[in-house]
């Protein structure tokens, strides 16, 4: 449970939102927070209201809760939704497609950690379609800080297709993305991110590719490159 993870990790913060009891002493709001306390098994502080009218429970929390993009927007971050989508795609790439739902704190922390690459990505590919999709851009943003000049050059080719010859792995990737239905679940997005990394590594090595393939080896290679650049532990 997301609340419980925040409590265990020390990321829980007391806000004006908390728990509420009705006139009979029954819990009217905050069931998820209370269950999280049980699961986390750690003491936390939260606001508590008592004496709530029984009819009030019908209208409690009926509005949409704030999303991570709302918090980043409040902090002055532009293109928050796009940044978060690409940060989530990086996490899916690294952790696998069966990842648990993350808390707002975890999403914001991830976006901040990859901020430089993500902001570059959004500046170059503001659209979320085609080669600007979250899966493709997650791979570019992940590699960018370790090899900025290389990724900058690849981005130009990927965006326009200019100067690319048959067999160039970037052209192969571009054609695949633009001419193939990529799917829209975490598994499909991760495969496309792996295909992008495979093309990046082939381009870096000067190899030719006529087929777009996914590669865990390419992911491992760029993880090492980030570590060698002092970006990751």
Coordinates of C-alpha atoms in Angstrom, one line a residue:
X1 CA 0.0 0.0 0.0
X2 CA 1.4 3.4 -1.0
X3 CA 0.6 5.2 2.2
X4 CA 2.3 2.4 4.2
X5 CA 5.5 2.7 2.1
X6 CA 5.6 6.4 2.8
X7 CA 5.2 5.8 6.5
X8 CA 8.0 3.1 6.7
X9 CA 10.4 5.2 4.6
X10 CA 9.8 8.3 6.6
X11 CA 8.2 10.2 3.8
X12 CA 4.9 10.6 5.5
X13 CA 3.9 14.2 6.2
X14 CA 1.0 15.5 8.3
X15 CA -1.3 17.7 6.3
X16 CA -4.8 19.1 6.7
X17 CA -6.1 15.8 5.5
X18 CA -6.4 13.0 8.0
X19 CA -9.1 10.9 9.6
X20 CA -12.6 11.7 10.8
X21 CA -15.1 10.1 13.1
X22 CA -18.9 10.6 13.1
X23 CA -21.1 11.4 16.0
X24 CA -21.3 7.7 17.0
X25 CA -17.5 7.5 17.1
X26 CA -17.3 5.5 13.8
X27 CA -14.6 6.1 11.3
X28 CA -16.1 8.1 8.4
X29 CA -13.0 9.1 6.5
X30 CA -9.4 7.9 6.5
X31 CA -9.8 4.1 6.3
X32 CA -6.9 3.7 3.9
X33 CA -4.7 5.8 6.2
X34 CA -5.6 3.8 9.2
X35 CA -5.0 0.5 7.4
X36 CA -1.6 1.8 6.3
X37 CA -0.7 2.5 9.9
X38 CA -1.5 -1.2 10.7
X39 CA 0.5 -2.4 7.8
X40 CA 3.5 -0.1 8.4
X41 CA 3.5 -0.7 12.2
X42 CA 5.1 2.7 12.9
X43 CA 3.7 5.7 14.7
X44 CA 2.8 8.7 12.5
X45 CA 1.0 12.0 13.2
X46 CA -2.2 13.0 11.3
X47 CA -5.1 15.4 11.8
X48 CA -8.2 13.9 13.4
X49 CA -11.7 15.3 13.4
X50 CA -14.6 14.2 15.5
X51 CA -18.4 14.7 15.6
X52 CA -18.8 14.6 11.9
X53 CA -22.4 14.6 10.7
X54 CA -23.5 11.2 9.3
X55 CA -24.6 12.8 6.1
X56 CA -21.1 14.4 5.6
X57 CA -19.5 11.0 4.8
X58 CA -21.5 11.1 1.5
X59 CA -19.4 14.0 0.2
X60 CA -16.0 13.4 1.8
X61 CA -13.2 13.0 -0.8
X62 CA -15.5 13.0 -3.8
X63 CA -13.1 15.3 -5.7
X64 CA -10.1 14.1 -7.6
X65 CA -7.0 13.8 -5.4
X66 CA -3.9 15.6 -6.4
X67 CA -1.6 13.8 -8.7
X68 CA 2.2 14.0 -8.7
X69 CA 2.0 16.3 -11.7
X70 CA -0.1 18.7 -9.6
X71 CA 2.6 18.9 -6.9
X72 CA 5.3 19.5 -9.5
X73 CA 3.2 22.1 -11.2
X74 CA 2.7 23.9 -7.9
X75 CA 6.5 23.9 -7.5
X76 CA 6.8 25.7 -10.9
X77 CA 7.9 22.7 -12.9
X78 CA 6.8 23.0 -16.6
X79 CA 5.5 20.0 -18.6
X80 CA 5.1 18.1 -15.3
X81 CA 2.8 15.5 -16.8
X82 CA 5.3 14.7 -19.6
X83 CA 8.2 14.5 -17.2
X84 CA 6.4 12.1 -14.9
X85 CA 5.3 9.8 -17.7
X86 CA 8.9 9.5 -18.9
X87 CA 10.2 9.1 -15.4
X88 CA 7.7 6.3 -14.8
X89 CA 8.8 4.7 -18.0
X90 CA 12.4 4.7 -16.8
X91 CA 11.3 3.0 -13.6
X92 CA 9.4 0.4 -15.6
X93 CA 12.5 -0.2 -17.7
X94 CA 14.7 -0.7 -14.7
X95 CA 12.3 -2.5 -12.4
X96 CA 10.2 -4.6 -14.8
X97 CA 6.7 -4.3 -16.1
X98 CA 5.0 -5.7 -13.0
X99 CA 5.9 -2.7 -10.8
X100 CA 3.7 -1.7 -7.9
X101 CA 1.8 1.6 -7.9
X102 CA 4.1 4.3 -6.6
X103 CA 3.3 7.0 -4.0
X104 CA 3.4 10.7 -5.0
X105 CA 6.6 11.0 -3.1
X106 CA 8.2 8.1 -5.0
X107 CA 7.1 9.5 -8.4
X108 CA 8.4 13.0 -7.6
X109 CA 11.7 11.6 -6.3
X110 CA 12.2 9.6 -9.4
X111 CA 11.4 12.6 -11.6
X112 CA 13.9 14.7 -9.6
X113 CA 16.6 12.0 -9.9
X114 CA 16.5 11.8 -13.7
X115 CA 15.6 15.5 -14.0
X116 CA 18.5 16.6 -16.3
X117 CA 17.8 13.9 -18.9
X118 CA 14.0 14.3 -18.6
X119 CA 14.1 18.1 -19.1
X120 CA 16.4 17.7 -22.1
X121 CA 14.0 15.1 -23.5
X122 CA 10.9 17.3 -23.1
X123 CA 12.8 20.2 -24.7
X124 CA 13.7 18.2 -27.7
X125 CA 10.5 16.1 -28.0
X126 CA 7.6 18.0 -26.3
X127 CA 5.0 15.7 -28.0
X128 CA 4.2 12.4 -26.5
X129 CA 3.5 10.7 -29.8
X130 CA 5.7 8.7 -32.2
X131 CA 9.4 9.0 -31.4
X132 CA 8.3 11.3 -28.5
X133 CA 6.5 8.5 -26.8
X134 CA 7.4 8.0 -23.1
X135 CA 9.0 4.6 -23.8
X136 CA 11.4 5.9 -26.4
X137 CA 12.2 9.1 -24.5
X138 CA 12.8 7.2 -21.2
X139 CA 15.6 5.4 -22.9
X140 CA 17.1 8.6 -24.3
X141 CA 16.7 10.4 -21.0
X142 CA 18.3 7.5 -19.1
X143 CA 21.4 7.6 -21.4
X144 CA 21.6 11.3 -21.8
X145 CA 23.6 12.3 -18.7
X146 CA 26.2 9.6 -19.3
X147 CA 26.6 10.5 -23.0
X148 CA 25.0 13.9 -23.8
X149 CA 26.8 14.6 -27.1
X150 CA 26.0 11.2 -28.5
X151 CA 22.3 11.3 -27.5
X152 CA 22.0 14.9 -28.8
X153 CA 23.2 13.7 -32.2
X154 CA 20.9 10.7 -32.1
X155 CA 17.9 12.8 -31.2
X156 CA 18.4 15.0 -34.3
X157 CA 18.5 11.9 -36.5
X158 CA 15.5 10.4 -34.8
X159 CA 13.4 13.5 -35.0
X160 CA 13.9 14.1 -38.7
X161 CA 15.4 11.0 -40.3
X162 CA 17.7 13.2 -42.3
X163 CA 21.0 11.7 -43.4
X164 CA 20.2 8.2 -42.3
X165 CA 21.0 5.3 -44.6
X166 CA 19.5 1.8 -44.8
X167 CA 20.9 -0.3 -42.0
X168 CA 21.5 2.6 -39.6
X169 CA 20.0 1.4 -36.3
X170 CA 18.5 4.8 -35.6
X171 CA 16.6 4.7 -38.9
X172 CA 15.5 1.1 -38.2
X173 CA 14.2 2.2 -34.8
X174 CA 12.5 5.3 -36.2
X175 CA 10.7 3.3 -38.9
X176 CA 9.7 0.7 -36.4
X177 CA 8.2 3.3 -34.0
X178 CA 6.4 5.3 -36.7
X179 CA 5.0 2.3 -38.7
X180 CA 4.2 -0.2 -36.0
X181 CA 1.5 -0.3 -33.3
X182 CA 3.5 -0.4 -30.1
X183 CA 0.8 -1.3 -27.5
X184 CA 0.0 0.7 -24.4
X185 CA 0.7 -1.4 -21.4
X186 CA 3.8 -1.5 -19.2
X187 CA 5.1 -4.7 -20.8
X188 CA 4.8 -3.2 -24.3
X189 CA 6.4 0.1 -23.2
X190 CA 9.3 -1.7 -21.6
X191 CA 10.0 -3.7 -24.8
X192 CA 10.1 -0.4 -26.8
X193 CA 12.5 1.2 -24.3
X194 CA 14.7 -1.9 -24.6
X195 CA 14.6 -1.7 -28.4
X196 CA 15.6 2.0 -28.2
X197 CA 18.6 1.1 -26.0
X198 CA 19.5 -1.7 -28.4
X199 CA 19.5 0.8 -31.3
X200 CA 21.5 3.3 -29.2
X201 CA 24.2 0.8 -28.4
X202 CA 24.4 -0.4 -32.0
X203 CA 24.8 3.2 -33.1
X204 CA 27.5 3.8 -30.5
X205 CA 29.4 0.8 -31.7
X206 CA 29.0 1.7 -35.4
X207 CA 27.0 -1.5 -36.1
X208 CA 24.3 -2.0 -38.7
X209 CA 20.8 -3.2 -37.9
X210 CA 17.9 -3.9 -40.2
X211 CA 15.7 -5.3 -37.5
X212 CA 14.5 -3.6 -34.3
X213 CA 15.2 -5.9 -31.4
X214 CA 14.9 -5.6 -27.6
X215 CA 18.0 -6.2 -25.5
X216 CA 18.5 -6.6 -21.8
X217 CA 22.3 -6.6 -22.6
X218 CA 21.9 -3.1 -23.9
X219 CA 20.2 -2.0 -20.6
X220 CA 23.0 -3.6 -18.6
X221 CA 25.6 -1.8 -20.8
X222 CA 24.0 1.6 -20.2
X223 CA 23.6 1.0 -16.5
X224 CA 27.3 0.4 -16.3
X225 CA 27.9 3.6 -18.4
X226 CA 25.9 5.6 -15.9
X227 CA 27.8 4.1 -13.0
X228 CA 31.1 4.8 -14.7
X229 CA 30.0 8.4 -15.1
X230 CA 29.3 8.6 -11.4
X231 CA 25.5 9.0 -11.8
X232 CA 24.3 5.9 -10.0
X233 CA 25.6 4.0 -7.1

